[in-house]
Amino acid sequence: MQGGRMTASEPASATTWKVGPLAAASGLTVRTLHHWDTIGLLSPSRRTAGGHREYDGDDVARLYQVLALRSLGLGLETITVCLDRGIDPVRLVHDHLGRVEASIAALDDVRRRLVRLGEELAGDETPSTTSLLDALRALGRTGPESEGALGRHLDADQVEVLRTRGAALGPAAHYLLEVEWPELYRRAEALRTAGVAPTDARVRRLVARMDELSTLFTGGDAGIAAGVRRAWHEDPAAMSGDAAAPADEWREVAAYLGEARR
């Protein structure tokens, strides 16, 4: 160790940290680290004979990941799911960056087509068929397939609420929708197939978390939430982005969760 930091030649497991020094080094409180241990987010790999926590190099690496993901706006439960499924902050940022760049490219394509159409109109020219078709194609590329399914159950203002609130969540939105939400459904399906009653506390907790996520995207608008559920029921393949999504299974789980809500 040099100045409290591991040197490049020192193996991660060569040194352990007590909870106090680790809290001070990371800018957290001892109480926070105790809480994270209790909920299983960051548990020390070792304990002394007297029961005191000792964190090793792997634990410190996980602490870094927790703090990096938290800085991107993810909640503790979502972070736990991400890390336990082997998703690290680098992948999170790269995935989000890829989506942003794809959106920029798509919007730039729309901009170029509309500029061309605008120049023709400004020059008192009759727009060419090619320009008009290009503009129509551009309009058709501005939303994912899920928005088509949503459009059958929500009006334009409601879809815009979902889009705006999702954008405000930043990189967290991707993992809330594509990591945590599917994981909650998998847990629900496991409980359903095991014959657990929908009134069981474990199912109720899953529903409560799903409803929390729903509120993040809908702003608590019951009409939007109901429309989204109808869209999932009607076309789970489009909503999930998986053409092979088992529609019957989605609907059975949805019905199971609906019973839990009631």
Short mmCIF file of C-alpha atoms in Angstrom, two decimals:
data_model
loop_
_atom_site.label_atom_id
_atom_site.label_comp_id
_atom_site.label_asym_id
_atom_site.label_seq_id
_atom_site.Cartn_x
_atom_site.Cartn_y
_atom_site.Cartn_z
CA MET A 1 0.00 0.00 0.00
CA GLN A 2 1.15 3.56 -0.71
CA GLY A 3 -0.76 6.42 0.87
CA GLY A 4 -3.79 4.16 1.43
CA ARG A 5 -3.88 2.97 -2.20
CA MET A 6 -2.93 -0.36 -3.72
CA THR A 7 0.14 -0.36 -5.90
CA ALA A 8 0.04 -1.93 -9.36
CA SER A 9 2.09 -4.92 -8.17
CA GLU A 10 -0.08 -5.60 -5.12
CA PRO A 11 -2.81 -8.25 -5.54
CA ALA A 12 -6.33 -7.11 -4.79
CA SER A 13 -6.71 -9.68 -2.01
CA ALA A 14 -3.47 -8.72 -0.21
CA THR A 15 -5.10 -6.03 1.92
CA THR A 16 -8.37 -5.74 3.77
CA TRP A 17 -10.20 -2.69 5.00
CA LYS A 18 -12.26 -2.26 8.12
CA VAL A 19 -15.58 -0.53 7.65
CA GLY A 20 -14.44 2.81 9.14
CA PRO A 21 -11.42 3.38 6.88
CA LEU A 22 -13.34 2.19 3.81
CA ALA A 23 -16.20 4.56 4.58
CA ALA A 24 -13.76 7.46 4.96
CA ALA A 25 -11.91 6.60 1.74
CA SER A 26 -15.13 6.37 -0.28
CA GLY A 27 -16.85 9.39 1.19
CA LEU A 28 -19.64 7.27 2.66
CA THR A 29 -20.77 6.77 6.21
CA VAL A 30 -20.29 3.63 8.27
CA ARG A 31 -24.06 3.50 8.61
CA THR A 32 -24.43 3.44 4.81
CA LEU A 33 -22.01 0.53 4.44
CA HIS A 34 -23.82 -1.34 7.22
CA HIS A 35 -27.12 -0.80 5.40
CA TRP A 36 -25.69 -1.98 2.08
CA ASP A 37 -24.43 -5.11 3.82
CA THR A 38 -27.89 -5.73 5.30
CA ILE A 39 -29.65 -5.49 1.92
CA GLY A 40 -27.01 -7.57 0.15
CA LEU A 41 -25.73 -4.80 -2.09
CA LEU A 42 -22.18 -4.82 -0.71
CA SER A 43 -21.29 -7.47 1.84
CA PRO A 44 -17.73 -7.90 3.14
CA SER A 45 -15.99 -11.09 2.10
CA ARG A 46 -14.44 -11.57 5.53
CA ARG A 47 -15.19 -11.09 9.19
CA THR A 48 -12.78 -11.14 12.09
CA ALA A 49 -13.08 -13.59 14.95
CA GLY A 50 -14.87 -10.81 16.80
CA GLY A 51 -17.42 -10.39 14.01
CA HIS A 52 -16.03 -7.15 12.57
CA ARG A 53 -16.41 -6.55 8.83
CA GLU A 54 -13.34 -6.80 6.59
CA TYR A 55 -13.52 -5.80 2.92
CA ASP A 56 -11.03 -7.18 0.40
CA GLY A 57 -9.98 -5.91 -3.03
CA ASP A 58 -12.94 -7.53 -4.80
CA ASP A 59 -15.31 -5.82 -2.37
CA VAL A 60 -13.67 -2.46 -3.09
CA ALA A 61 -14.07 -3.10 -6.84
CA ARG A 62 -17.78 -3.78 -6.30
CA LEU A 63 -18.05 -0.61 -4.20
CA TYR A 64 -16.63 1.35 -7.13
CA GLN A 65 -19.25 -0.18 -9.45
CA VAL A 66 -22.04 0.62 -6.99
CA LEU A 67 -20.96 4.26 -6.77
CA ALA A 68 -20.53 4.54 -10.54
CA LEU A 69 -24.01 3.16 -11.21
CA ARG A 70 -25.54 5.31 -8.49
CA SER A 71 -23.98 8.39 -10.09
CA LEU A 72 -25.92 7.52 -13.26
CA GLY A 73 -29.20 7.71 -11.36
CA LEU A 74 -29.94 4.04 -10.69
CA GLY A 75 -31.65 2.96 -7.47
CA LEU A 76 -30.05 0.49 -5.07
CA GLU A 77 -32.31 -2.40 -6.07
CA THR A 78 -31.58 -1.82 -9.75
CA ILE A 79 -27.84 -1.66 -9.03
CA THR A 80 -28.04 -4.98 -7.20
CA VAL A 81 -29.73 -6.60 -10.20
CA CYS A 82 -27.21 -5.10 -12.62
CA LEU A 83 -24.16 -6.25 -10.66
CA ASP A 84 -25.52 -9.68 -9.84
CA ARG A 85 -26.19 -10.21 -13.56
CA GLY A 86 -22.62 -9.19 -14.40
CA ILE A 87 -23.34 -5.75 -15.85
CA ASP A 88 -20.61 -3.23 -15.13
CA PRO A 89 -20.60 0.56 -15.44
CA VAL A 90 -18.47 0.51 -18.59
CA ARG A 91 -21.07 -1.55 -20.41
CA LEU A 92 -23.83 0.68 -19.07
CA VAL A 93 -22.16 3.82 -20.42
CA HIS A 94 -21.26 2.19 -23.75
CA ASP A 95 -24.82 0.91 -24.24
CA HIS A 96 -26.28 4.31 -23.44
CA LEU A 97 -23.75 6.04 -25.69
CA GLY A 98 -24.64 3.66 -28.53
CA ARG A 99 -28.31 4.50 -28.17
CA VAL A 100 -27.59 8.23 -28.09
CA GLU A 101 -25.39 8.01 -31.19
CA ALA A 102 -28.03 5.95 -33.03
CA SER A 103 -30.65 8.57 -32.14
CA ILE A 104 -28.37 11.37 -33.33
CA ALA A 105 -27.76 9.57 -36.63
CA ALA A 106 -31.48 8.99 -37.15
CA LEU A 107 -32.33 12.61 -36.36
CA ASP A 108 -29.55 13.85 -38.65
CA ASP A 109 -31.06 11.77 -41.45
CA VAL A 110 -34.47 13.31 -40.77
CA ARG A 111 -32.89 16.80 -40.71
CA ARG A 112 -31.19 16.36 -44.09
CA ARG A 113 -34.38 15.12 -45.73
CA LEU A 114 -36.44 17.96 -44.28
CA VAL A 115 -33.82 20.57 -45.26
CA ARG A 116 -33.99 19.31 -48.83
CA LEU A 117 -37.79 19.46 -48.80
CA GLY A 118 -37.74 22.93 -47.21
CA GLU A 119 -35.34 24.27 -49.85
CA GLU A 120 -37.64 23.10 -52.62
CA LEU A 121 -40.66 24.71 -50.97
CA ALA A 122 -38.77 27.96 -50.26
CA GLY A 123 -37.74 28.15 -53.90
CA ASP A 124 -41.39 28.02 -54.98
CA GLU A 125 -40.72 24.64 -56.50
CA THR A 126 -43.17 21.82 -56.41
CA PRO A 127 -41.52 19.22 -54.17
CA SER A 128 -40.31 16.22 -56.10
CA THR A 129 -41.91 12.86 -55.44
CA THR A 130 -38.53 11.67 -54.19
CA SER A 131 -38.33 14.46 -51.58
CA LEU A 132 -41.86 13.81 -50.36
CA LEU A 133 -41.28 10.06 -50.10
CA ASP A 134 -38.00 10.69 -48.28
CA ALA A 135 -39.79 12.89 -45.76
CA LEU A 136 -42.49 10.27 -45.25
CA ARG A 137 -39.88 7.57 -44.72
CA ALA A 138 -38.08 9.78 -42.21
CA LEU A 139 -41.28 10.27 -40.24
CA GLY A 140 -41.76 6.53 -40.15
CA ARG A 141 -38.34 6.04 -38.58
CA THR A 142 -38.71 8.39 -35.65
CA GLY A 143 -40.09 5.87 -33.15
CA PRO A 144 -39.49 2.25 -32.11
CA GLU A 145 -41.95 -0.56 -32.79
CA SER A 146 -43.21 -0.33 -29.23
CA GLU A 147 -44.53 3.17 -29.92
CA GLY A 148 -46.73 1.69 -32.64
CA ALA A 149 -48.26 -0.69 -30.12
CA LEU A 150 -48.59 2.10 -27.56
CA GLY A 151 -50.23 4.35 -30.15
CA ARG A 152 -53.17 1.98 -30.30
CA HIS A 153 -53.88 2.51 -26.62
CA LEU A 154 -52.51 5.98 -25.84
CA ASP A 155 -52.98 9.35 -27.47
CA ALA A 156 -50.05 11.43 -28.74
CA ASP A 157 -49.79 13.48 -25.53
CA GLN A 158 -49.60 10.34 -23.40
CA VAL A 159 -46.90 8.82 -25.60
CA GLU A 160 -44.95 12.07 -25.32
CA VAL A 161 -45.16 11.88 -21.52
CA LEU A 162 -43.54 8.42 -21.63
CA ARG A 163 -40.86 9.60 -24.05
CA THR A 164 -40.04 12.74 -22.06
CA ARG A 165 -39.91 11.03 -18.68
CA GLY A 166 -37.80 8.21 -20.11
CA ALA A 167 -35.33 10.72 -21.56
CA ALA A 168 -35.13 12.50 -18.20
CA LEU A 169 -34.03 9.26 -16.54
CA GLY A 170 -30.99 9.15 -18.80
CA PRO A 171 -28.97 5.91 -18.83
CA ALA A 172 -31.02 4.52 -15.96
CA ALA A 173 -34.03 4.16 -18.27
CA HIS A 174 -32.30 1.53 -20.41
CA TYR A 175 -31.56 -0.74 -17.47
CA LEU A 176 -34.81 -0.15 -15.66
CA LEU A 177 -36.63 -1.33 -18.80
CA GLU A 178 -34.23 -3.95 -20.12
CA VAL A 179 -32.64 -5.39 -16.99
CA GLU A 180 -34.73 -4.85 -13.89
CA TRP A 181 -38.20 -5.04 -15.41
CA PRO A 182 -37.60 -8.37 -17.23
CA GLU A 183 -35.93 -9.71 -14.07
CA LEU A 184 -39.06 -8.85 -12.06
CA TYR A 185 -41.17 -10.70 -14.64
CA ARG A 186 -38.86 -13.73 -14.43
CA ARG A 187 -39.23 -13.80 -10.65
CA ALA A 188 -42.99 -13.52 -10.98
CA GLU A 189 -43.08 -16.36 -13.51
CA ALA A 190 -40.95 -18.54 -11.23
CA LEU A 191 -43.37 -17.94 -8.34
CA ARG A 192 -46.40 -18.56 -10.57
CA THR A 193 -45.10 -21.86 -11.93
CA ALA A 194 -44.17 -22.91 -8.39
CA GLY A 195 -47.83 -22.52 -7.44
CA VAL A 196 -47.34 -19.52 -5.13
CA ALA A 197 -50.62 -17.67 -4.60
CA PRO A 198 -50.79 -14.14 -6.03
CA THR A 199 -51.67 -12.90 -2.54
CA ASP A 200 -48.27 -14.06 -1.24
CA ALA A 201 -46.10 -11.26 0.15
CA ARG A 202 -43.30 -12.07 -2.33
CA VAL A 203 -45.61 -11.50 -5.28
CA ARG A 204 -46.98 -8.34 -3.73
CA ARG A 205 -43.44 -6.98 -3.36
CA LEU A 206 -42.76 -7.64 -7.05
CA VAL A 207 -45.95 -5.84 -8.01
CA ALA A 208 -45.08 -2.91 -5.76
CA ARG A 209 -41.67 -2.55 -7.43
CA MET A 210 -43.20 -2.82 -10.92
CA ASP A 211 -45.66 -0.10 -10.01
CA GLU A 212 -42.79 2.07 -8.74
CA LEU A 213 -41.06 1.68 -12.11
CA SER A 214 -44.31 2.42 -13.88
CA THR A 215 -44.68 5.64 -11.92
CA LEU A 216 -41.18 6.72 -12.99
CA PHE A 217 -42.24 6.58 -16.64
CA THR A 218 -45.92 7.56 -16.39
CA GLY A 219 -45.71 10.20 -13.66
CA GLY A 220 -48.42 8.29 -11.80
CA ASP A 221 -50.98 8.77 -14.57
CA ALA A 222 -53.34 5.79 -14.15
CA GLY A 223 -54.66 6.14 -17.69
CA ILE A 224 -51.18 5.89 -19.19
CA ALA A 225 -50.28 2.94 -16.95
CA ALA A 226 -53.45 1.10 -17.98
CA GLY A 227 -52.74 1.81 -21.66
CA VAL A 228 -49.20 0.45 -21.36
CA ARG A 229 -50.50 -2.74 -19.72
CA ARG A 230 -53.03 -3.18 -22.53
CA ALA A 231 -50.25 -2.71 -25.11
CA TRP A 232 -48.14 -5.39 -23.42
CA HIS A 233 -51.14 -7.73 -23.35
CA GLU A 234 -51.96 -7.14 -27.02
CA ASP A 235 -48.46 -7.20 -28.50
CA PRO A 236 -45.72 -8.34 -26.10
CA ALA A 237 -43.30 -8.97 -28.99
CA ALA A 238 -43.36 -5.33 -30.09
CA MET A 239 -43.28 -3.99 -26.55
CA SER A 240 -40.37 -6.18 -25.45
CA GLY A 241 -38.44 -5.79 -28.70
CA ASP A 242 -38.23 -9.59 -28.91
CA ALA A 243 -39.98 -11.03 -31.96
CA ALA A 244 -39.93 -14.44 -30.29
CA ALA A 245 -41.50 -13.23 -27.05
CA PRO A 246 -43.89 -15.93 -25.75
CA ALA A 247 -47.16 -14.01 -25.84
CA ASP A 248 -49.16 -16.58 -23.89
CA GLU A 249 -46.58 -16.66 -21.10
CA TRP A 250 -46.50 -12.83 -20.89
CA ARG A 251 -50.28 -12.76 -20.61
CA GLU A 252 -50.41 -15.46 -17.95
CA VAL A 253 -47.83 -13.61 -15.85
CA ALA A 254 -49.68 -10.33 -16.40
CA ALA A 255 -52.93 -11.91 -15.24
CA TYR A 256 -51.14 -13.35 -12.20
CA LEU A 257 -49.76 -9.94 -11.31
CA GLY A 258 -53.16 -8.37 -11.89
CA GLU A 259 -54.63 -10.70 -9.30
CA ALA A 260 -51.90 -9.65 -6.89
CA ARG A 261 -52.81 -6.00 -7.44
CA ARG A 262 -56.45 -6.68 -6.69
#
